[in-house]
XYZ file of C-alpha atoms in Angstrom:
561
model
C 121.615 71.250 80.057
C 120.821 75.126 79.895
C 120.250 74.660 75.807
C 116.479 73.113 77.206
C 115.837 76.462 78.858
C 114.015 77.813 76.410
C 112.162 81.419 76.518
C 108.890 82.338 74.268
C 108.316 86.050 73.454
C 105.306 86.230 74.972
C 103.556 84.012 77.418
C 100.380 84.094 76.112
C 98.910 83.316 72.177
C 96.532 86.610 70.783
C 95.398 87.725 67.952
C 95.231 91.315 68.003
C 92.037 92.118 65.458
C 89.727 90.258 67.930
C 90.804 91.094 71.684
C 90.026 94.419 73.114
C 91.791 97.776 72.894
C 92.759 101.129 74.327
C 95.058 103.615 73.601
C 97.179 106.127 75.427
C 99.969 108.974 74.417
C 101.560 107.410 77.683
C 101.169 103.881 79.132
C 103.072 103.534 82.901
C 103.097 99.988 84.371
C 103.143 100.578 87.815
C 102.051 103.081 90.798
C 104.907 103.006 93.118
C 106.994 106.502 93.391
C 108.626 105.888 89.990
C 105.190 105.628 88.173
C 103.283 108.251 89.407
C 105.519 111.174 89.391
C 106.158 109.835 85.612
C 102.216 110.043 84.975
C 101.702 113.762 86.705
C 104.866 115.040 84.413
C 103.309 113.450 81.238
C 100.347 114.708 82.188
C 101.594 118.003 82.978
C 103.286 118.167 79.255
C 99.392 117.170 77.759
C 99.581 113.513 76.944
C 96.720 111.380 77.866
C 98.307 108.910 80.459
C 97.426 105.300 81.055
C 98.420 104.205 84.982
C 98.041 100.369 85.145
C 98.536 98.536 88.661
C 99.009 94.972 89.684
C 96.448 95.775 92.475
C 94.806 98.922 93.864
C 97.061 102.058 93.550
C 98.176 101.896 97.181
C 99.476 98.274 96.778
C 103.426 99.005 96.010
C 107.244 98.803 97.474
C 106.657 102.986 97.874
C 103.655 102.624 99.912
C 105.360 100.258 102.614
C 108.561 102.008 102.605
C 109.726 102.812 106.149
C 112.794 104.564 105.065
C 113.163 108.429 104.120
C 114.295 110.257 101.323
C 117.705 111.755 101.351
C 117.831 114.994 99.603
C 120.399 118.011 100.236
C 118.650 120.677 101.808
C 120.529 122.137 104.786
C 122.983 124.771 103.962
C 126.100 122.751 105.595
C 125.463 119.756 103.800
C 126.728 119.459 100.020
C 125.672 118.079 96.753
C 129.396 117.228 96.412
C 129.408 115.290 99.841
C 126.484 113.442 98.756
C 127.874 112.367 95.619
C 131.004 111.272 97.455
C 128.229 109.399 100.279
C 126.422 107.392 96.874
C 129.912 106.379 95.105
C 131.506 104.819 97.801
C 128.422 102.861 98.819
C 128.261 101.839 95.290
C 132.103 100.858 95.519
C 133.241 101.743 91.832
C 129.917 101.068 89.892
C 127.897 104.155 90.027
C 127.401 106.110 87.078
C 128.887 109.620 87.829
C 126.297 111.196 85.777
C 123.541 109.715 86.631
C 124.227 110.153 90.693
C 125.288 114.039 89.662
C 121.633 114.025 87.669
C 119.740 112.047 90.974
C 121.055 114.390 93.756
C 121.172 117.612 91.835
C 117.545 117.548 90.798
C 116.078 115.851 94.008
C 116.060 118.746 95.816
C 113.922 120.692 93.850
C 111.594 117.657 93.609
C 111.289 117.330 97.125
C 110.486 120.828 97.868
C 107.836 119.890 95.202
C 106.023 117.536 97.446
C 106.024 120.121 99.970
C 103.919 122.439 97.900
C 101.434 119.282 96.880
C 101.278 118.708 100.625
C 103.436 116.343 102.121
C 103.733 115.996 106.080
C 107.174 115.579 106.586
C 107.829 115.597 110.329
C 109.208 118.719 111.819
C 111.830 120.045 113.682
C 111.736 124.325 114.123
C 114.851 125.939 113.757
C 116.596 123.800 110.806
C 116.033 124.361 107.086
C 112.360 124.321 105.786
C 111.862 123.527 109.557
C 112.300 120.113 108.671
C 113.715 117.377 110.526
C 116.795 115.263 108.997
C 118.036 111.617 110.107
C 121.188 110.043 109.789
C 121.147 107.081 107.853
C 124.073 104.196 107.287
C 126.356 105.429 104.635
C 125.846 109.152 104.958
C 128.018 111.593 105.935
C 125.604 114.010 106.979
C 121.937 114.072 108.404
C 119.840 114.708 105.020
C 117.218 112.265 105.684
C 113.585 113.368 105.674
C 110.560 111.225 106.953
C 107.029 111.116 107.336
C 105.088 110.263 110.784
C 108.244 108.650 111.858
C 108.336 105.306 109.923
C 105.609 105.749 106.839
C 107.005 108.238 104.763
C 106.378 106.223 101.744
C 102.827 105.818 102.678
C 102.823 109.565 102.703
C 104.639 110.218 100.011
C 102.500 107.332 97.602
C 98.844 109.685 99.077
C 100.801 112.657 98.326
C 101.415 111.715 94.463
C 98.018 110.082 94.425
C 96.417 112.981 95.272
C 98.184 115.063 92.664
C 97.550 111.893 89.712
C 93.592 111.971 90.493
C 93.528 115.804 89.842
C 94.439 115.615 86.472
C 91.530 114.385 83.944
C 94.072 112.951 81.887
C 95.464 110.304 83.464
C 93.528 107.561 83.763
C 94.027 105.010 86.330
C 93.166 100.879 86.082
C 93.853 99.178 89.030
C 93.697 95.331 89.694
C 95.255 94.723 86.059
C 98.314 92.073 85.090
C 100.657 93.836 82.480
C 101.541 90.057 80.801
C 103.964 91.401 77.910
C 105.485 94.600 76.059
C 104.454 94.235 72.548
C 107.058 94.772 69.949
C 106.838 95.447 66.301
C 109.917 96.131 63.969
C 112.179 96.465 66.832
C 110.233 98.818 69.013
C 107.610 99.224 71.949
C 104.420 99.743 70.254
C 101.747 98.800 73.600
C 101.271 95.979 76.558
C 99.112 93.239 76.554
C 97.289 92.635 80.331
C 94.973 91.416 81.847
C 91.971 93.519 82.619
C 88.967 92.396 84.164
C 89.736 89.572 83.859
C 89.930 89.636 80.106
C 92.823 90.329 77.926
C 93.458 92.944 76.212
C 96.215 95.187 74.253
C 96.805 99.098 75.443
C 98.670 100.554 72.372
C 100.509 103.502 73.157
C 103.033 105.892 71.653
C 104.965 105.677 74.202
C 105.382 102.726 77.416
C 106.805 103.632 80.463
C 108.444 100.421 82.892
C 108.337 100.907 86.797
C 107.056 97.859 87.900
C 108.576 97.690 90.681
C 110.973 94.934 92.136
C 111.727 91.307 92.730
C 112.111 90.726 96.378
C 109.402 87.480 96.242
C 112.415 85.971 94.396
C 114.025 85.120 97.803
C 112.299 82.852 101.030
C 113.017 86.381 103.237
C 111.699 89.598 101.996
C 111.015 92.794 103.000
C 108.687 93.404 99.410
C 104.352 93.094 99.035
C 103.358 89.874 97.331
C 103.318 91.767 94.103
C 107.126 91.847 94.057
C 107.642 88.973 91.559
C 109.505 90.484 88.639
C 107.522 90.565 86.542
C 108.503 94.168 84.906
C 112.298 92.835 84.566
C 111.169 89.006 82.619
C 109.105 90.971 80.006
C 111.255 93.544 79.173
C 114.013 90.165 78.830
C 111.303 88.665 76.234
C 110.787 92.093 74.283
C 114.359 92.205 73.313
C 115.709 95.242 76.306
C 118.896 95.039 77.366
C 119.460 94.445 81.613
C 121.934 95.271 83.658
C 123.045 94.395 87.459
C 121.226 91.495 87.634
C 123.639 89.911 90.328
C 123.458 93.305 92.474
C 120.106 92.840 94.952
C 120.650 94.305 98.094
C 119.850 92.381 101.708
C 118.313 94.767 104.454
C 119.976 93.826 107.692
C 116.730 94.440 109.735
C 113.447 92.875 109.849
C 111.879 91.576 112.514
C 112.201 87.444 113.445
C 109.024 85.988 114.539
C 108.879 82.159 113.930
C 105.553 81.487 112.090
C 105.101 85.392 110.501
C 106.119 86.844 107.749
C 109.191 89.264 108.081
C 108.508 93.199 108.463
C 110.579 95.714 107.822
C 112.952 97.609 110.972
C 113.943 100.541 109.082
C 117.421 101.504 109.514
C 116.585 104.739 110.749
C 115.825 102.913 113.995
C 119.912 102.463 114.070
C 120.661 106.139 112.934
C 118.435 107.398 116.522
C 121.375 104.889 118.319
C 119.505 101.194 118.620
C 122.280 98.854 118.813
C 122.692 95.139 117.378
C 123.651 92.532 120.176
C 123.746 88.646 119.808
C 122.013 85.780 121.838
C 124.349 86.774 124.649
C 124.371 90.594 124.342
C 127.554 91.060 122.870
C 127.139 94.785 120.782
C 129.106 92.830 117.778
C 129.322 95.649 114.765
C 132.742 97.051 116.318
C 133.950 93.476 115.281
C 133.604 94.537 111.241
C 133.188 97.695 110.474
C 134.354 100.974 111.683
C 131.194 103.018 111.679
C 128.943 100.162 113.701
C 125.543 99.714 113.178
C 126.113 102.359 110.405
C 127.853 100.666 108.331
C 126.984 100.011 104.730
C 124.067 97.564 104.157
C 125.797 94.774 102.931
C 128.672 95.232 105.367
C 125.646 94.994 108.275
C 124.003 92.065 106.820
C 126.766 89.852 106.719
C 127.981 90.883 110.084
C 124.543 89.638 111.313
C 124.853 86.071 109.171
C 128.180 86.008 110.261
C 127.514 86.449 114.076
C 124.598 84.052 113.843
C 127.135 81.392 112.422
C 129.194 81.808 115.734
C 126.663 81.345 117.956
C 124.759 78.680 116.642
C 121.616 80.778 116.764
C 118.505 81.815 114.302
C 119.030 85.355 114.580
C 120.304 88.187 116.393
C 118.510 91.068 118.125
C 117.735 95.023 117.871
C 118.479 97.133 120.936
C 116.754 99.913 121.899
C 116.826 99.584 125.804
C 119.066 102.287 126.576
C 116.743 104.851 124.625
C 113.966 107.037 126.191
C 111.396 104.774 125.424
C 108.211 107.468 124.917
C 110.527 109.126 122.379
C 111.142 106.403 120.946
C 107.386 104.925 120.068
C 106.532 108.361 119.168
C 109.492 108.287 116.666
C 108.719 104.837 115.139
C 105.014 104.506 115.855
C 104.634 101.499 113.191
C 108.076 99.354 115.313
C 106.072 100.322 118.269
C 102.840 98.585 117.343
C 104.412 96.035 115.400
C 106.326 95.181 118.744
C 103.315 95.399 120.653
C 101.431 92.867 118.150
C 103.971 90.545 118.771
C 104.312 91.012 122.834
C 107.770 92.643 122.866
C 108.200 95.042 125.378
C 110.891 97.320 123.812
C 111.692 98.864 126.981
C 113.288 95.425 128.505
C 113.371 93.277 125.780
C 115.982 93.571 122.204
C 114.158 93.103 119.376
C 114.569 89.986 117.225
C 115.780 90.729 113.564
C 117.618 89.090 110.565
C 118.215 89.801 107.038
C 115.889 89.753 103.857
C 115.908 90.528 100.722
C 114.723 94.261 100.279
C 116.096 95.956 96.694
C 116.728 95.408 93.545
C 119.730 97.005 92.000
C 119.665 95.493 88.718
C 117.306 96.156 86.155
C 116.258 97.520 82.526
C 119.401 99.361 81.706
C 118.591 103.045 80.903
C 119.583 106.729 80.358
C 119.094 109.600 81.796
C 115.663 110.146 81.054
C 115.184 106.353 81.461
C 115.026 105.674 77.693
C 115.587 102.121 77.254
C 118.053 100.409 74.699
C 114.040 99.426 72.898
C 113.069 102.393 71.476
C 109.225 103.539 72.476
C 110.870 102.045 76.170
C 111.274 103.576 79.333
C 112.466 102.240 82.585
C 112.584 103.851 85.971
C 112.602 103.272 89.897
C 113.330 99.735 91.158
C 112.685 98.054 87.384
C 115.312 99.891 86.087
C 118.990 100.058 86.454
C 119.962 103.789 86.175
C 123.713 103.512 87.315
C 122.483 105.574 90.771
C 123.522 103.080 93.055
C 126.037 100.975 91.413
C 127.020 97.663 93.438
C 124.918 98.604 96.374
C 122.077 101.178 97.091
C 122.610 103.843 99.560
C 119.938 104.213 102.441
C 117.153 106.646 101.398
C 118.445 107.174 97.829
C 115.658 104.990 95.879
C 112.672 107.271 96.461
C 114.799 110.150 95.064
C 115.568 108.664 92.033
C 112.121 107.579 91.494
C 110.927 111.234 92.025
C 113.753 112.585 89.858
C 113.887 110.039 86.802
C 110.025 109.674 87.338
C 109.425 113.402 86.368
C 112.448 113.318 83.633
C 110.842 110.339 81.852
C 107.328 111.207 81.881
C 108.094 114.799 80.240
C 110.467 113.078 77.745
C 107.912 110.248 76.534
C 105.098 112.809 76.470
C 107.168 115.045 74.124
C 108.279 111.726 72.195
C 104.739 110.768 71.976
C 103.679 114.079 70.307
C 106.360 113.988 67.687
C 104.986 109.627 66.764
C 101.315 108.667 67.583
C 100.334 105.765 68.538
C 100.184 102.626 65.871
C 97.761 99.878 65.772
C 98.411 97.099 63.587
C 95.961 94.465 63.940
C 97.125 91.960 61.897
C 99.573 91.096 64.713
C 99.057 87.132 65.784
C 101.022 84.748 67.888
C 100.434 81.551 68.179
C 101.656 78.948 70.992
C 101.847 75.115 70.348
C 100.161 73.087 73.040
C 102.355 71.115 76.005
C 102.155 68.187 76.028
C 104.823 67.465 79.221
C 103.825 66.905 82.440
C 102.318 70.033 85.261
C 103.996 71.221 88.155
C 102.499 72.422 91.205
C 102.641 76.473 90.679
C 102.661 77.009 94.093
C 105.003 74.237 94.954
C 107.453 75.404 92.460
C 107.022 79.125 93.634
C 108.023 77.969 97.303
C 110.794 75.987 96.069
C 112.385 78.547 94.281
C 112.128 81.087 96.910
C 113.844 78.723 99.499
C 116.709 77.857 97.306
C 117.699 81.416 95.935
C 117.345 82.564 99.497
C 120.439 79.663 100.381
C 122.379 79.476 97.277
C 121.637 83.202 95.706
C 120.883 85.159 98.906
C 123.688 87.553 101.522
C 126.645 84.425 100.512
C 127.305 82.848 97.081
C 129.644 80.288 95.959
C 130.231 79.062 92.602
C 129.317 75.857 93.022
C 126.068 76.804 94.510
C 125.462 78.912 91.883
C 126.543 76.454 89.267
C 123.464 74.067 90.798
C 120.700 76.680 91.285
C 121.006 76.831 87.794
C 120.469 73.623 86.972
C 117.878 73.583 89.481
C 115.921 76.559 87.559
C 116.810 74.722 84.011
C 114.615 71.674 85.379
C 111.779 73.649 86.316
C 111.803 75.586 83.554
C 110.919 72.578 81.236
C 108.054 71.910 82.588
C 106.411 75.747 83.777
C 108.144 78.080 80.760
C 105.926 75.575 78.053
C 102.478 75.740 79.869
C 100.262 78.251 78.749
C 97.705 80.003 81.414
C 94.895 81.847 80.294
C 92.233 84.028 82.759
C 89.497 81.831 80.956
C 91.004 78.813 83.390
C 90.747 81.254 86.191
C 91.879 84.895 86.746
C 93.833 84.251 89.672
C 95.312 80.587 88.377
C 96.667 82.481 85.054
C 98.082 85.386 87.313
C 99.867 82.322 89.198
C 101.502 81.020 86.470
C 102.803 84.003 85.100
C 104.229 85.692 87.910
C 106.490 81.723 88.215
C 107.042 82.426 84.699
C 108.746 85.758 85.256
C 109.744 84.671 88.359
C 112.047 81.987 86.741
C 113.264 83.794 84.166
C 114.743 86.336 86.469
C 115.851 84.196 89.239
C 117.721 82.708 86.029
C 119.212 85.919 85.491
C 120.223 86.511 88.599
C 121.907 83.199 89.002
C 123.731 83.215 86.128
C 124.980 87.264 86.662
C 126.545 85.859 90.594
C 127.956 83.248 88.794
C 129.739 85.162 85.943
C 131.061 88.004 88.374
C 134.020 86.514 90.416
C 134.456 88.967 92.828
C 133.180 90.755 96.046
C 131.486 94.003 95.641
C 128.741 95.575 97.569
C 125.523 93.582 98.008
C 127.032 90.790 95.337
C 129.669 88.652 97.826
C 131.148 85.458 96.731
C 132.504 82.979 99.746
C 135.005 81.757 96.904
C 136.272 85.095 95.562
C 135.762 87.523 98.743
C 138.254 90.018 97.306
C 136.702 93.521 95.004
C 138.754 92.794 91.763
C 139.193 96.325 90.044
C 141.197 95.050 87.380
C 138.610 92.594 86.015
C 134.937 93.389 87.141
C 135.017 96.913 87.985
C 132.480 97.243 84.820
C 128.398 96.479 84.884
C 127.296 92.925 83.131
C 124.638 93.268 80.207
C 121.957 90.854 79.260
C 120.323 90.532 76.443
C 117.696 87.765 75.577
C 118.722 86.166 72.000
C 116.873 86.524 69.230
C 114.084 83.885 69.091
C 116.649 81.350 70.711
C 117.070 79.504 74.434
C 118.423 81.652 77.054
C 121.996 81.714 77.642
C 123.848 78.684 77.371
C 126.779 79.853 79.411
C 126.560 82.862 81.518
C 129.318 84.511 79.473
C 127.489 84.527 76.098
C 125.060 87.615 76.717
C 127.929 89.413 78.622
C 128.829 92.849 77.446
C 131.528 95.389 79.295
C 130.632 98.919 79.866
């Protein structure tokens, strides 16, 4: 059935000597963390920079974040105890270099941000007079945050700040990055949509951090924007992934029938906040050791677990026995989210459940975030670095988008010195016309989302698996053939695209859960719940096929590392 699934190499037909073109040393796709501190270091090292966003420059997965960043700073904490913090979170997978690389070099890049201006809240007396959090997994308070519960708001202003003082870097917002364009084997520009019009970007060098691919899953913590689409065209363009099974579940959003889920941030559980059931049972001590401070996974299927046993839709967030002035001032977006919604925090719990919230897997890369396509770079939540292995540790994400951010944009702004830009305009691809029958995009988008939520979501069987595929093959012979253009409609063509990316990596995805037979981190299987060292402690690699379907058996792209 899977030899139907067919993938194109790029989703739309274009003839390069008529369409519209710029050119940049530097291209970055994306203005989360990742992509801006890549665009101030190229910038910094004289390349003329190209920042393209999906929407406006505040619309990313940094922006939202509620989290902190986790960064060694006090003199009893350790680089060493950090490391050991990130590898057993990542339970065998992490690459040691890459962590070593991450936490080493954060530091620096965080006292950085304090020089550009970032408001990190305060406490007098401790290093930098800063004040650190304790976050699930670590072994020591390191975390810093921002007016409580926006530090990536903060942190996204700070670098925006710094990316509109440079003349060089030029910044187009509202704009669909559509495909990587290849030539001979290597990354040569992007084709996007740009006011509404297509056109090609050539650039000596592209840089990936488009962010994630929470909007893959019914529950998620991620902006509409999250829909993959960085992962699906680096697939077409010929770059290796890695990971793909790894996506990690945050434990806590809020559960409002009727609204869309927004993120608790776990920090709310490192200040003491307890998790109870429907009939106030404090439940954590029942699987893990360090409570509501457990590893992620370990806390999100303690909650689907607990809901299971009482027959309930969720569970609840307590923060009753905590001053509750402190508190609000602490977590001043909870408190008026909780407010919005008529919870009184000081006598009610809060009502949470799971959702999708990171993407481990990604565009496998080095440490510089050089792709396996040469004239490709990959960093932040579109990449897989080897940071977190088989499950991300709290607050470690918007390090490694500061540090491989700033190590990727200095490396593709030397590479782009040493090899200009090329423009060959003879390129032209051509796409026959469907003739099969239309889905519903938006039907199809729901669809999906509800069934990797239940058959690729917290629990995973094989047999589950085995059927989400074949779910995704069906769909996919009627959406992967259609071809939308912005001439139909800007927002129409954006729609079919993003299910077009959206399928191929839910594909992905499905198929890497089904190949890896084990339990480890954020990847459990109800059929094989045991880690299996002897067999899978290695990272899966995809690769799409030359000009061929996708995989017809989940074992055919697989490479050990």
């Amino acid at each position: 059935m899977f030899e139907s699934l067919t993938q194109r190499r790029y989703l739309v037909p274009f003839r390069a000597s008529r369409l519209p073109h710029q050119i940049a040393d530097v291209l970055v796709i994306g203005g989360g963390v990742a992509g801006l501190r890549a665009a101030i270091a190229a910038a910094e090292s004289g390349a003329d920079v190209l920042l393209l966003t999906k929407e406006t420059i505040e619309q990313s997965n940094t922006w939202w974040a509620q989290g902190g960043i986790a960064a060694v700073l006090q003199p009893l904490d350790s680089v060493d105890a950090h490391i050991r913090d990130t590898e057993v979170v990542g339970v065998g997978l992490c690459d040691e270099k890459a962590v070593r690389t991450v936490i080493e070099e954060g530091p620096p890049r965080v006292i950085e941000l304090i020089k550009w201006g970032i408001n990190f809240d305060k406490h007098s007396g401790n290093a930098y007079d800063l004040a650190y959090g304790l976050e699930g997994g670590h072994s020591y308070a390191r975390i810093l945050h921002a007016y409580g519960d926006a530090t990536g708001k903060e942190l996204a202003q700070t670098l925006i700040n710094k990316v509109r003082s440079f003349e060089s870097i030029r910044v187009s917002e509202h704009s669909f990055a559509i495909d990587l364009i290849t030539q001979d084997g290597q990354c040569i520009g992007l084709l996007a949509m740009i006011d509404k019009q297509i056109q090609i970007i050539w650039a000596a060098q592209t840089i990936l951090a488009s962010g994630g691919a929470g909007q893959l899953w019914r529950e998620s913590t991620n902006p509409k924007i999250a829909t993959a689409d960085g992962h699906a065209m680096a697939y077409r363009a010929g770059a290796t992934l890695g990971d793909m099974e790894m996506v990690q579940f945050h434990p806590t959003t809020l559960y409002v029938a009727g609204s869309s889920r927004a993120l608790v941030t776990e920090a709310v559980r490192g200040e003491g906040a307890h998790l109870i059931d429907r009939n106030g049972y404090r439940f954590m001590g029942d699987y893990h050791k360090d409570l509501e401070l457990a590893p992620r996974d370990v806390v999100s299927r303690a909650i689907v677990e607990q809901i299971r046993k009482t027959n309930y839709t969720h569970v609840f967030l307590d923060v009753r026995h905590l001053e509750v002035v402190a508190f609000k001032k602490r977590f001043p977006q909870l408190a008026r989210l909780c407010e919005e919604f008529e919870i009184d925090m000081a006598h009610q719990p809060i009502p949470i459940h799971p959702a999708t919230h990171y993407m481990i897997g990604g565009v496998d890369a080095d440490l510089y975030g050089r792709s396996a396509l040469p004239g490709l770079y990959a960093i932040g939540e579109a990449s897989c670095s080897g940071l977190h292995g088989a499950n991300r540790l709290a607050s470690n994400s918007l390090l490694e988008g500061l540090v491989f951010g700033a190590r990727a944009g200095t490396d593709a702004a030397l590479r782009a010195k040493e090899s200009p830009a090329v423009f060959p305009h003879t390129l032209d691809h051509r796409i026959d016309v469907s003739h099969k029958t239309e889905l519903d995009v938006t039907d199809v988008k729901s669809s999906l989302r509800s069934v990797m939520w239940r058959n690729v979501g917290i629990e995973r069987s094989g047999d589950r698996l085995t059927e989400t595929r074949e779910i995704i093959a069906f769909w996919c012979r009627y959406v992967m053939d259609k071809t939308f253009l912005p001439a139909a409609g800007a927002e129409q063509a954006v729609a079919g695209w993003e299910l077009q990316n959206m399928l191929t990596v839910a594909f992905l995805v499905t198929s890497a859960a089904m190949t890896r037979t084990e339990s480890r981190g954020a990847h459990y299987r109800l059929d094989f719940p045991n880690r299996d060292d002897a067999h899978w402690k290695r990272h899966l690699l995809w690769k799409r096929p030359n000009e061929s379907p996708l995989p017809a058996t989940a074992a055919s792209p697989l490479a050990p590392v």
